[in-house]
Coordinates of C-alpha atoms and ligand atoms in Angstrom, one line a residue:
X1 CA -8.2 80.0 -58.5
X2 CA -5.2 80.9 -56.4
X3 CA -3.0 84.3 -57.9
X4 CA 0.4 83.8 -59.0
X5 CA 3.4 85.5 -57.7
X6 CA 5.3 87.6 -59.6
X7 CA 8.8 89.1 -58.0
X8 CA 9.5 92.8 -60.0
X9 CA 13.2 93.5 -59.5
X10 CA 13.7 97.2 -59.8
X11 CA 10.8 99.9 -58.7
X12 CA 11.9 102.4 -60.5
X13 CA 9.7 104.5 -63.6
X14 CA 8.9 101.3 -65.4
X15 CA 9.3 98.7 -62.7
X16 CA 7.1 100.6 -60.7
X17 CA 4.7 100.5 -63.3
X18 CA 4.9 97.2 -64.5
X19 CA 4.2 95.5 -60.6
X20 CA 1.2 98.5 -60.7
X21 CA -0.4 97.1 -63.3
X22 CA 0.5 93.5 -62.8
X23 CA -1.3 93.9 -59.2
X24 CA -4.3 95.0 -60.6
X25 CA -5.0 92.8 -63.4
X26 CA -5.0 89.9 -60.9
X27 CA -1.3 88.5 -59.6
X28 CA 0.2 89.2 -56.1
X29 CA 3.0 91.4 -56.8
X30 CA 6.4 91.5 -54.7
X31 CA 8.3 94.5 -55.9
X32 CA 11.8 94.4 -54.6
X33 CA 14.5 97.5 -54.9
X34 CA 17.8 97.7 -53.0
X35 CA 16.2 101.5 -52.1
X36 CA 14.8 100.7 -49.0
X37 CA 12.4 104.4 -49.1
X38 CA 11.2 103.6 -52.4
X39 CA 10.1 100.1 -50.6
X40 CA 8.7 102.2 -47.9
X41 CA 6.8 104.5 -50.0
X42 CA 5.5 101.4 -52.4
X43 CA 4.3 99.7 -48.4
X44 CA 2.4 103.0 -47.6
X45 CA 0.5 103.0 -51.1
X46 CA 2.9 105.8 -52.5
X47 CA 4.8 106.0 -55.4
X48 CA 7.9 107.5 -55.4
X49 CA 7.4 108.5 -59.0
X50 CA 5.2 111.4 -59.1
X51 CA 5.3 112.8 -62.8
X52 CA 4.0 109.4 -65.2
X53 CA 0.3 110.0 -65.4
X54 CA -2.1 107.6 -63.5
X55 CA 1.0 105.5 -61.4
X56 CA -0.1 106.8 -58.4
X57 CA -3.2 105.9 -58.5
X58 CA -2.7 103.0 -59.8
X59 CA 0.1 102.3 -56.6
X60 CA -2.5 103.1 -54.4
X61 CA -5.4 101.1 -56.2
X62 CA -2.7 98.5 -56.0
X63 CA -1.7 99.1 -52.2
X64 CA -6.0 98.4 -51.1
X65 CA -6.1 95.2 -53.0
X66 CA -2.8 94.2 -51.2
X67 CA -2.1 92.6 -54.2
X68 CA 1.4 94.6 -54.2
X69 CA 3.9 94.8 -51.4
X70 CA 7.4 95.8 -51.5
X71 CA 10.5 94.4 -49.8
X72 CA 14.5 94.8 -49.8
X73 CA 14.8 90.9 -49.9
X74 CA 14.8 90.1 -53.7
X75 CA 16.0 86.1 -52.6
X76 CA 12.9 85.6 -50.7
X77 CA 10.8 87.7 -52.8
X78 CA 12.0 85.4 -55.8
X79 CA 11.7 81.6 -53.8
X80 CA 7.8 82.8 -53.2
X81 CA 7.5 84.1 -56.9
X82 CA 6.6 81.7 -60.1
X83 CA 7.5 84.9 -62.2
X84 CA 10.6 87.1 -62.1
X85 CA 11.0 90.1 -63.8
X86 CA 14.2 92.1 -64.2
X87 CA 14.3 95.7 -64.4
X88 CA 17.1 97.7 -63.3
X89 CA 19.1 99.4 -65.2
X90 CA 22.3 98.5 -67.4
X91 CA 24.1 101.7 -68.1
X92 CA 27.5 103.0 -70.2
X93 CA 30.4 104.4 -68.5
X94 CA 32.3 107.6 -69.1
X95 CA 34.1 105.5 -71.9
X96 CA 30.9 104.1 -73.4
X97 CA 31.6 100.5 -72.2
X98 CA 27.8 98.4 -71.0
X99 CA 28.3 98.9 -67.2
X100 CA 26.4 96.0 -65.3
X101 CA 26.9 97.0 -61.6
X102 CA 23.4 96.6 -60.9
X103 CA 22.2 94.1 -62.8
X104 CA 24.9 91.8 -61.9
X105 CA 23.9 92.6 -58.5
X106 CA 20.4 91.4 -58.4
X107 CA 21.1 88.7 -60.6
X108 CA 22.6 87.6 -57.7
X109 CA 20.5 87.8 -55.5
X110 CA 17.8 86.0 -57.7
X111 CA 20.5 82.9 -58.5
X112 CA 19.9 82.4 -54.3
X113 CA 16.1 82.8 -54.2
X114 CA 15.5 80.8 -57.4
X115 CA 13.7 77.7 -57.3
X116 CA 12.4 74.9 -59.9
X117 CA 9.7 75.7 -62.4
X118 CA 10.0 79.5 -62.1
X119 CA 10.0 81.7 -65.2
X120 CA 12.9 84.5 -65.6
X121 CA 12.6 87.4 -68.0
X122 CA 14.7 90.3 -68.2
X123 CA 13.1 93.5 -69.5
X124 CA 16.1 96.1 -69.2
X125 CA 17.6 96.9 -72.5
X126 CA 20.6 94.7 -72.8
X127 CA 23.8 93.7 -75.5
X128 CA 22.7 90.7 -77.7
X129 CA 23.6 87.9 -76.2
X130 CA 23.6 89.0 -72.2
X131 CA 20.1 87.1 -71.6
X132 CA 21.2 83.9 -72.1
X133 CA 25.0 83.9 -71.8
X134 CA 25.8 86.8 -68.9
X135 CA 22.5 86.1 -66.9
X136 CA 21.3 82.5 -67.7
X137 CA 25.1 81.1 -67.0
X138 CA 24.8 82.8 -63.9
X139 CA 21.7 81.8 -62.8
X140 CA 22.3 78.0 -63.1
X141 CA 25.6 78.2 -61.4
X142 CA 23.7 80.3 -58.5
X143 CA 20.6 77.7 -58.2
X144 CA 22.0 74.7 -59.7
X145 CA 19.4 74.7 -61.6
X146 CA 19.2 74.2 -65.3
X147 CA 17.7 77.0 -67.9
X148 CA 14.8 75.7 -70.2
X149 CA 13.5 72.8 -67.7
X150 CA 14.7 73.4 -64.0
X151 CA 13.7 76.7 -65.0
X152 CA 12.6 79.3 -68.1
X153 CA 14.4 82.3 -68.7
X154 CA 12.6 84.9 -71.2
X155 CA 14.0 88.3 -72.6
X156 CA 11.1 91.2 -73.4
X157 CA 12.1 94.4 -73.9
X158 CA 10.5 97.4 -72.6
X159 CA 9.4 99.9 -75.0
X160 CA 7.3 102.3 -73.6
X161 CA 8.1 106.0 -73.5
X162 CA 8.1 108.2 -70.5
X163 CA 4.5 109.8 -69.5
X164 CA 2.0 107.5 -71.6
X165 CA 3.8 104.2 -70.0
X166 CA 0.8 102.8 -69.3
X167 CA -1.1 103.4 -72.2
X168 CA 2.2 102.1 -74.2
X169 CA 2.3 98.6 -72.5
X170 CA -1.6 97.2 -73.5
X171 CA -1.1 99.4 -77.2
X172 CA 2.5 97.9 -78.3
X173 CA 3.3 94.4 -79.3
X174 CA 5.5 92.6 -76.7
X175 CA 7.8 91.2 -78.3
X176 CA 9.1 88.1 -76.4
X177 CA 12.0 85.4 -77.4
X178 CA 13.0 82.1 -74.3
X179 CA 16.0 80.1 -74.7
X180 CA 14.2 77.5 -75.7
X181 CA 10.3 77.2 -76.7
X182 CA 9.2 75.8 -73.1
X183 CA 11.0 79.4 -71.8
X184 CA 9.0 81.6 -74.6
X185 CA 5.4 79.9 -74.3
X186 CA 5.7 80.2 -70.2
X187 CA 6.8 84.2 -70.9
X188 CA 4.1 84.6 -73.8
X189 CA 1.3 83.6 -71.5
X190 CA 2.5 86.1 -68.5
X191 CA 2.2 88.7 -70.7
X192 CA -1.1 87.8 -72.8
X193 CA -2.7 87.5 -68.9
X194 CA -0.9 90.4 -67.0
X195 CA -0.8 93.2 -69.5
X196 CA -3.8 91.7 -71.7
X197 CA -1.5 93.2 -74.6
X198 CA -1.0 91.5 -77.8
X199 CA 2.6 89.5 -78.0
X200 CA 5.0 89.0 -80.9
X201 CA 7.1 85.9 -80.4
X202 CA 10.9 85.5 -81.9
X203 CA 13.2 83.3 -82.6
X204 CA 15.4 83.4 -79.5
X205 CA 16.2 86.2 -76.6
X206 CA 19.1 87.2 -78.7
X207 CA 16.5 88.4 -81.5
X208 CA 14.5 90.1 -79.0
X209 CA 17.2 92.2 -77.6
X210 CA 18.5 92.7 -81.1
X211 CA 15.5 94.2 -81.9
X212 CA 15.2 96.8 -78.7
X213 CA 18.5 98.1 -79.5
X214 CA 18.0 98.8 -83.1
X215 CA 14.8 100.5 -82.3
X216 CA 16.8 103.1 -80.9
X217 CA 19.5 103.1 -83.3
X218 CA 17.2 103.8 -85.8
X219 CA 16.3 106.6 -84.5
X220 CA 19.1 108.0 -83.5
X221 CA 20.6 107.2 -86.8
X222 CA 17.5 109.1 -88.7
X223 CA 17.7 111.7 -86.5
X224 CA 21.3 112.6 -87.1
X225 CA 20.4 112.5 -91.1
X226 CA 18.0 115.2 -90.1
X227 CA 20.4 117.3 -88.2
X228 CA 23.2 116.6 -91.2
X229 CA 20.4 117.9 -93.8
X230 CA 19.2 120.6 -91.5
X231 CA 23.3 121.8 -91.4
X232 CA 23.1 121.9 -95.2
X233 CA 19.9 123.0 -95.3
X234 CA 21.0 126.0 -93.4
X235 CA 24.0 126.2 -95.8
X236 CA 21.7 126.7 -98.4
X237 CA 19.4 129.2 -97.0
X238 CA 17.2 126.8 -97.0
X239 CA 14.3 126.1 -94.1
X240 CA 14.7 122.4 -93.3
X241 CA 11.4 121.8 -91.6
X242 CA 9.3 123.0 -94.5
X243 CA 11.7 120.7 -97.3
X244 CA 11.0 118.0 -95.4
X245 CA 6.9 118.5 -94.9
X246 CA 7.5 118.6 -98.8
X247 CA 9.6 115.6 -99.3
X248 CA 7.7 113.0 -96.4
X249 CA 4.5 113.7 -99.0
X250 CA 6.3 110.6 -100.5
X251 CA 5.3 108.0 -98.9
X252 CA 8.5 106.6 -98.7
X253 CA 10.1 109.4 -97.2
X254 CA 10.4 109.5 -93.3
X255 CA 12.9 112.7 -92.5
X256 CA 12.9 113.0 -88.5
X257 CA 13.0 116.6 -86.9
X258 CA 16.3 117.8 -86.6
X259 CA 17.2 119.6 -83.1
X260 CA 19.7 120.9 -80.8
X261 CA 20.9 117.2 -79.3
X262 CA 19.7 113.5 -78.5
X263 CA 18.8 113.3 -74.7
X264 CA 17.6 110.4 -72.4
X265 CA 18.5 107.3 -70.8
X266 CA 17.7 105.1 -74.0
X267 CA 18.5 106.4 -77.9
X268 CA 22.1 107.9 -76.7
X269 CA 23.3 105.0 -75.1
X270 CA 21.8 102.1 -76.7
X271 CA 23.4 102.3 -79.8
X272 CA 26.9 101.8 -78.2
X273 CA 25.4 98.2 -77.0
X274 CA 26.1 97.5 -80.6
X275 CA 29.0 100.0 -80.8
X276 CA 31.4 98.7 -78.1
X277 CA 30.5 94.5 -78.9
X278 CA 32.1 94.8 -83.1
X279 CA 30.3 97.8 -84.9
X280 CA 33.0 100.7 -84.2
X281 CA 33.3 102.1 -87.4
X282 CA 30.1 103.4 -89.8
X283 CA 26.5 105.2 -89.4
X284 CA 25.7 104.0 -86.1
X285 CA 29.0 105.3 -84.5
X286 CA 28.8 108.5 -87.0
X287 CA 25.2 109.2 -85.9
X288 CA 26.3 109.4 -82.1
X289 CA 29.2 112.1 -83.1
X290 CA 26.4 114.3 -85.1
X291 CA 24.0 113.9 -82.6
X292 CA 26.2 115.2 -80.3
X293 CA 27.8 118.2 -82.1
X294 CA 24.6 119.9 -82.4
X295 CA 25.0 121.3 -79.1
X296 CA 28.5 123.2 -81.1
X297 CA 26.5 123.6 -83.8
X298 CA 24.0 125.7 -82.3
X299 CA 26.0 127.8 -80.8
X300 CA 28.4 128.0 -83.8
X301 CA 25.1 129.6 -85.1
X302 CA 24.5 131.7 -82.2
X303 CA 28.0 133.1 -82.2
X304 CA 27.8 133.9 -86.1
X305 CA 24.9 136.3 -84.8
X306 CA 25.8 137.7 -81.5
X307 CA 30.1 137.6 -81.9
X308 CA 31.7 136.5 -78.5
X309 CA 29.4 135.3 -76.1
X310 CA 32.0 136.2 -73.4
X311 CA 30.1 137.6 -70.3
X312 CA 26.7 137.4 -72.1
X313 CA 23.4 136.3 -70.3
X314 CA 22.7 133.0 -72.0
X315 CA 19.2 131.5 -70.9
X316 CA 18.9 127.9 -71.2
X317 CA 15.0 127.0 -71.4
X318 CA 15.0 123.3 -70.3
X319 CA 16.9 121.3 -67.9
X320 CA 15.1 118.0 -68.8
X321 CA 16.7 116.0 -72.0
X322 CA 12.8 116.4 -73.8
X323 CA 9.9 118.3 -73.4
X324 CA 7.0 117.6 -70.5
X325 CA 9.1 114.9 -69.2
X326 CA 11.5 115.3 -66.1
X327 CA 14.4 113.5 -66.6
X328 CA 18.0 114.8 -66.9
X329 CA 20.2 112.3 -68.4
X330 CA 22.5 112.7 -71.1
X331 CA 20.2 116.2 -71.5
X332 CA 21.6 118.3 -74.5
X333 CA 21.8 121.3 -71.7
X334 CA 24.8 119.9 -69.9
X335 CA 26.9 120.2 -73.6
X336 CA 25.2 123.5 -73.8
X337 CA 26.4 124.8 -70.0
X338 CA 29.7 123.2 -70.7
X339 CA 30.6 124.7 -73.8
X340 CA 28.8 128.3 -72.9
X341 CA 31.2 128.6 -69.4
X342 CA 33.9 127.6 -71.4
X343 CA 33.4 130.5 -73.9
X344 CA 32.8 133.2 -71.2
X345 CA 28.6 133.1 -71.2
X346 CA 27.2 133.5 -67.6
X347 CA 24.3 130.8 -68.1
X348 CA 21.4 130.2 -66.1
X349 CA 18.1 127.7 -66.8
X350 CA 14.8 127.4 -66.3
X351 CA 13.1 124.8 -66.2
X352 CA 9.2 124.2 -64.4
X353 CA 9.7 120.5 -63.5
X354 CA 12.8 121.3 -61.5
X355 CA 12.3 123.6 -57.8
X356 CA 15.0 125.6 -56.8
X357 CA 16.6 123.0 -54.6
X358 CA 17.1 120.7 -57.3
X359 CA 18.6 123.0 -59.2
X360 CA 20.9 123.8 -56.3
X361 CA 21.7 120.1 -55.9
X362 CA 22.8 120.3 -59.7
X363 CA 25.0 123.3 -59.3
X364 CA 23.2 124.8 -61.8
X365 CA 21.6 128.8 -61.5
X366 CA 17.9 128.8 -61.7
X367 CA 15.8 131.7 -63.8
X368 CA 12.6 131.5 -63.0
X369 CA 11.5 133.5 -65.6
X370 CA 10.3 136.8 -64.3
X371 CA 10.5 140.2 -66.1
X372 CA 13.4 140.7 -63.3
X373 CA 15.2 137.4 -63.5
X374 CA 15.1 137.8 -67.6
X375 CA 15.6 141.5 -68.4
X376 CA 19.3 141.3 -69.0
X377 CA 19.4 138.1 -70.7
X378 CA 20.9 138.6 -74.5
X379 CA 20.7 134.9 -75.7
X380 CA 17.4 132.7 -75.2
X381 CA 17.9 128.8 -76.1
X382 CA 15.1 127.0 -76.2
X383 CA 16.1 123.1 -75.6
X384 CA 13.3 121.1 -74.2
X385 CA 9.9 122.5 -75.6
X386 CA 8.1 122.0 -72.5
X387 CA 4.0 122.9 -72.8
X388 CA 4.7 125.7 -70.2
X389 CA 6.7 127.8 -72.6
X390 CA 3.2 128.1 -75.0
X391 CA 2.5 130.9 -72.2
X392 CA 6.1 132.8 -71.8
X393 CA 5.6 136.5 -72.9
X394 CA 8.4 137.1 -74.6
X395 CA 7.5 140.7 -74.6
X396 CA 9.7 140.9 -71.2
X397 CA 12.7 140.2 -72.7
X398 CA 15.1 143.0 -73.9
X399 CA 14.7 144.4 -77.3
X400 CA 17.1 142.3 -79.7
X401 CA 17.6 139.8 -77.4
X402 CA 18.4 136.2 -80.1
X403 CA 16.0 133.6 -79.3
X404 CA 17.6 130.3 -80.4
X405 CA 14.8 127.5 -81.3
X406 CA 16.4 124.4 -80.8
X407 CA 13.2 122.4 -81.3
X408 CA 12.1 124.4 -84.1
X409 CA 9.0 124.6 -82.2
X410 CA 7.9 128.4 -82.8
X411 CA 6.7 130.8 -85.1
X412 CA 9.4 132.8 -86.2
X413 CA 6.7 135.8 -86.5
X414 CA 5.7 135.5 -83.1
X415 CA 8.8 135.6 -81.8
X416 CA 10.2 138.5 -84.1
X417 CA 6.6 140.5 -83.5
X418 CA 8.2 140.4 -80.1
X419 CA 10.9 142.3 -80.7
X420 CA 13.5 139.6 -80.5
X421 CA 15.6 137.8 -83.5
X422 CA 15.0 134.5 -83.9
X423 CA 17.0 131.7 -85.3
X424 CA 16.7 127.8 -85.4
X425 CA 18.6 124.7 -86.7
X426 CA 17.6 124.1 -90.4
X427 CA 15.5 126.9 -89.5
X428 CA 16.7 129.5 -92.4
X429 CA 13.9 131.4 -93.9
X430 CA 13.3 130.0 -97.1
Ligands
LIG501 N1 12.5 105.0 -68.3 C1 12.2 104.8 -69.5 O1 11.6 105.7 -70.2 C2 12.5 103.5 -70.2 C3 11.9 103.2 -71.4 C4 12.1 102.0 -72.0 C5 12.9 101.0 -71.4 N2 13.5 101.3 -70.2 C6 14.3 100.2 -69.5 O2 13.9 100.1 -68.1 C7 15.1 100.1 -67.3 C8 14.8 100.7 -66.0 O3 14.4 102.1 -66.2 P1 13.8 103.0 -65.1 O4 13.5 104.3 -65.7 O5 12.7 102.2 -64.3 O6 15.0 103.1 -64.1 P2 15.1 103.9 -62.7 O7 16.5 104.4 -62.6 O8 14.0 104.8 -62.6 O9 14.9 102.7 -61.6 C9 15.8 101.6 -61.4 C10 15.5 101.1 -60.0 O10 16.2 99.9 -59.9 C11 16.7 99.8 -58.5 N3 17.8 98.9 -58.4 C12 19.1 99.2 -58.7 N4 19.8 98.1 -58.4 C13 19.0 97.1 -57.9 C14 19.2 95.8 -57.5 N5 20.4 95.2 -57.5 N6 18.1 95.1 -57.0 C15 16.9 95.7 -57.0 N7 16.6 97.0 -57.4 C16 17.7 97.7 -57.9 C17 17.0 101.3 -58.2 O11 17.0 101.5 -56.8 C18 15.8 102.0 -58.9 O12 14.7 102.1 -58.0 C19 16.1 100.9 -68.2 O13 17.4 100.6 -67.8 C20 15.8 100.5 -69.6 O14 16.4 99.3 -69.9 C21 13.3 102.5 -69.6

């Protein structure tokens, strides 16, 4: 039986991914990105991603089978494909508003290519409604074609998390909703045969992107009721983490971990998909201010302990927005350098994912850690938990130095036994 093609539009983390594994579990694979080295790399058997677990590997597997090649041409990668699936990115702008530069742009470019009898779906996280209205309408006046019957057009959100991506796409439900039920049982069967995972049908594509973005509201939402109890809880004297070990014995109790900030591409900018398109006032707008003030927070804390943290040496451990992962957007440690310069701190950051180019590219000083790069540091920060910092010897610090747990992530014991002071949100000792 002859393979079907499949167009990816986007290479990046997940689209990378997603052509990877759609190449080896039997389709020919066309993976288009305006990035003309990524193409290159994906040509050579490379990935340009080199930190999710098993994608290169998998690229390469990929590459021998040439069952995946890579071009800049998304119109003629789409006229050969009977499967198109969208995956670049729809970001917010400096004033929160959905900013579709990108998205508009290959939609474009697959309107030309398009031809009668292929099946659209759009993966990237998108404002209800954008599927069918923004991209369909688009599409048809591009092709001349009409959605449902010329052809299908399919939303499925991608809900994998960085660094176990591949495990995440067979293990979760996709969950899949057409514009009409021809466009849905086309887009069903893709997924059933190319990620052999099991798939949750909806109502319609506005359900399905419904449903992405309140997966992320609801965690940002629940985790900015952890960081409002952990600010009481500190209020009280009381040590959040262990209250709420106590109260989830209930089983229907679910308190997040509270922390330092919200970081990422996804949970703080999703919710403003719903924000900026009619819900402005109440928890979901509420939760984005807490979230982001526990950057102040923290070091409303910090001050409380150290006074003025004009011209101290504030450490920063984590450039990434999340531990083990090496992404910077939206990170929490932007808020903190911000705020910390503005106060008088002299700040520098470590962070093992990141070489000391990269941090020159971000304009940001790099500590690498040594007892010589850390012996006059007065304020430690901990704001990604990365696994490397299981091994830091905190011995080499000064005497007294305040370590800051943002993640709640260590022992205060360990860390006092040290010879520093420790502190951490909702982290007072009960
Ligand atoms: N990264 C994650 O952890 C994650 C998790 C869940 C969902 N998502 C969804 O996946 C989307 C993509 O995420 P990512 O991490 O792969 O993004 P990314 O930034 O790593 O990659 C995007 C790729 O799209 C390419 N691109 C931009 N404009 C293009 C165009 N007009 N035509 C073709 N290619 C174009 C870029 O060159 C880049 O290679 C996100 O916007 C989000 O909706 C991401």
């Amino acid at each position: 039986m002859n393979k079907q093609t499949v167009a990816v539009i986007g290479l990046g983390k997940i689209g990378l991914t997603l052509a990877a594994v759609y190449a080896t579990n039997n389709y020919n694979v066309i993976g288009c990105d305006v990035n003309k080295d990524v193409v290159q790399a994906v040509n050579a058997g490379k990935s340009h991603i080199d930190n999710e677990p098993g994608l290169p590997e998998l690229v390469k597997k990929a590459h021998d089978t040439q069952t995946l090649r890579a071009t800049t041409n998304t119109s003629e990668a789409v006229s050969k494909s009977s499967i198109v699936v969208v995956i670049v990115p729809v970001l917010i702008d400096s004033s929160n508003d959905v900013s579709y530069t990108y998205i508009d742009s290959a939609t474009e470019a697959i309107g030309k290519g398009l031809k009668k009898g292929t099946t659209v779906i759009y993966e990237t996280t998108l404002p209800t409604g954008d599927t069918r209205e923004r991209f369909g309408r688009k599409l048809e006046e591009l092709s001349q074609l009409k959605m449902g019957s010329d052809f299908y057009l399919a939303y499925s959100p991608e809900r994998v998390y960085s660094n176990t991506i591949i495990r995440d796409l067979k293990l979760y439900p996709k969950i899949v909703g057409g514009v009409n039920e021809d466009s849905l049982i086309y887009a069903s069967a893709f997924y059933r045969a190319a990620l052999q995972c099991e798939v949750l049908p909806v109502e319609s594509t506005e359900t399905a992107e419904f449903a992405k973005v309140a997966e992320c509201v609801y965690r940002d939402v629940n985790i900015a009721l952890a960081n409002e109890l952990a600010v009481y809880a500190d209020a009280c004297g009381v040590n959040l983490k262990e209250a709420a070990n106590a109260s989830n014995t209930q089983p229907f109790s679910h308190i997040h971990a509270a922390g330092i900030g919200v970081g990422g591409h996804c949970i703080p900018i999703y919710p403003y998909f719903f924000i900026s398109r009619g819900l402005q006032n109440g928890i979901i707008q509420e939760s984005r201010k807490t979230n982001d003030n526990m950057a102040s927070y923290a070091l409303s804390r910090i001050e409380k302990q150290q006074g003025s943290l004009k011209d101290s040496q504030v450490l920063i451990l984590g450039l990434s927005y999340r531990e083990n992962v090496k992404e910077t957007e939206k990170s929490t440690t932007w808020l903190l350098i911000d705020q910390l310069e503005s106060k008088g701190a002299n700040v520098s950051v470590n962070d093992p994912h990141y070489d000391a180019q990269e941090f020159l590219s971000y304009g940001v000083k790099n500590n690498d850690l040594s007892p010589e790069a850390v012996k006059d540091v007065d304020v430690i920060i901990l704001q990604a938990n990365h696994q490397e910092y299981k091994k830091v010897n905190f011995n080499m610090f000064q005497k007294d130095a305040l370590f800051f747990d943002g993640r709640n992530a260590f022992h205060r014991d360990d860390i006092i036994s040290a010879g520093l002071r420790y502190d951490a949100i909702g982290g007072a000792k009960s």
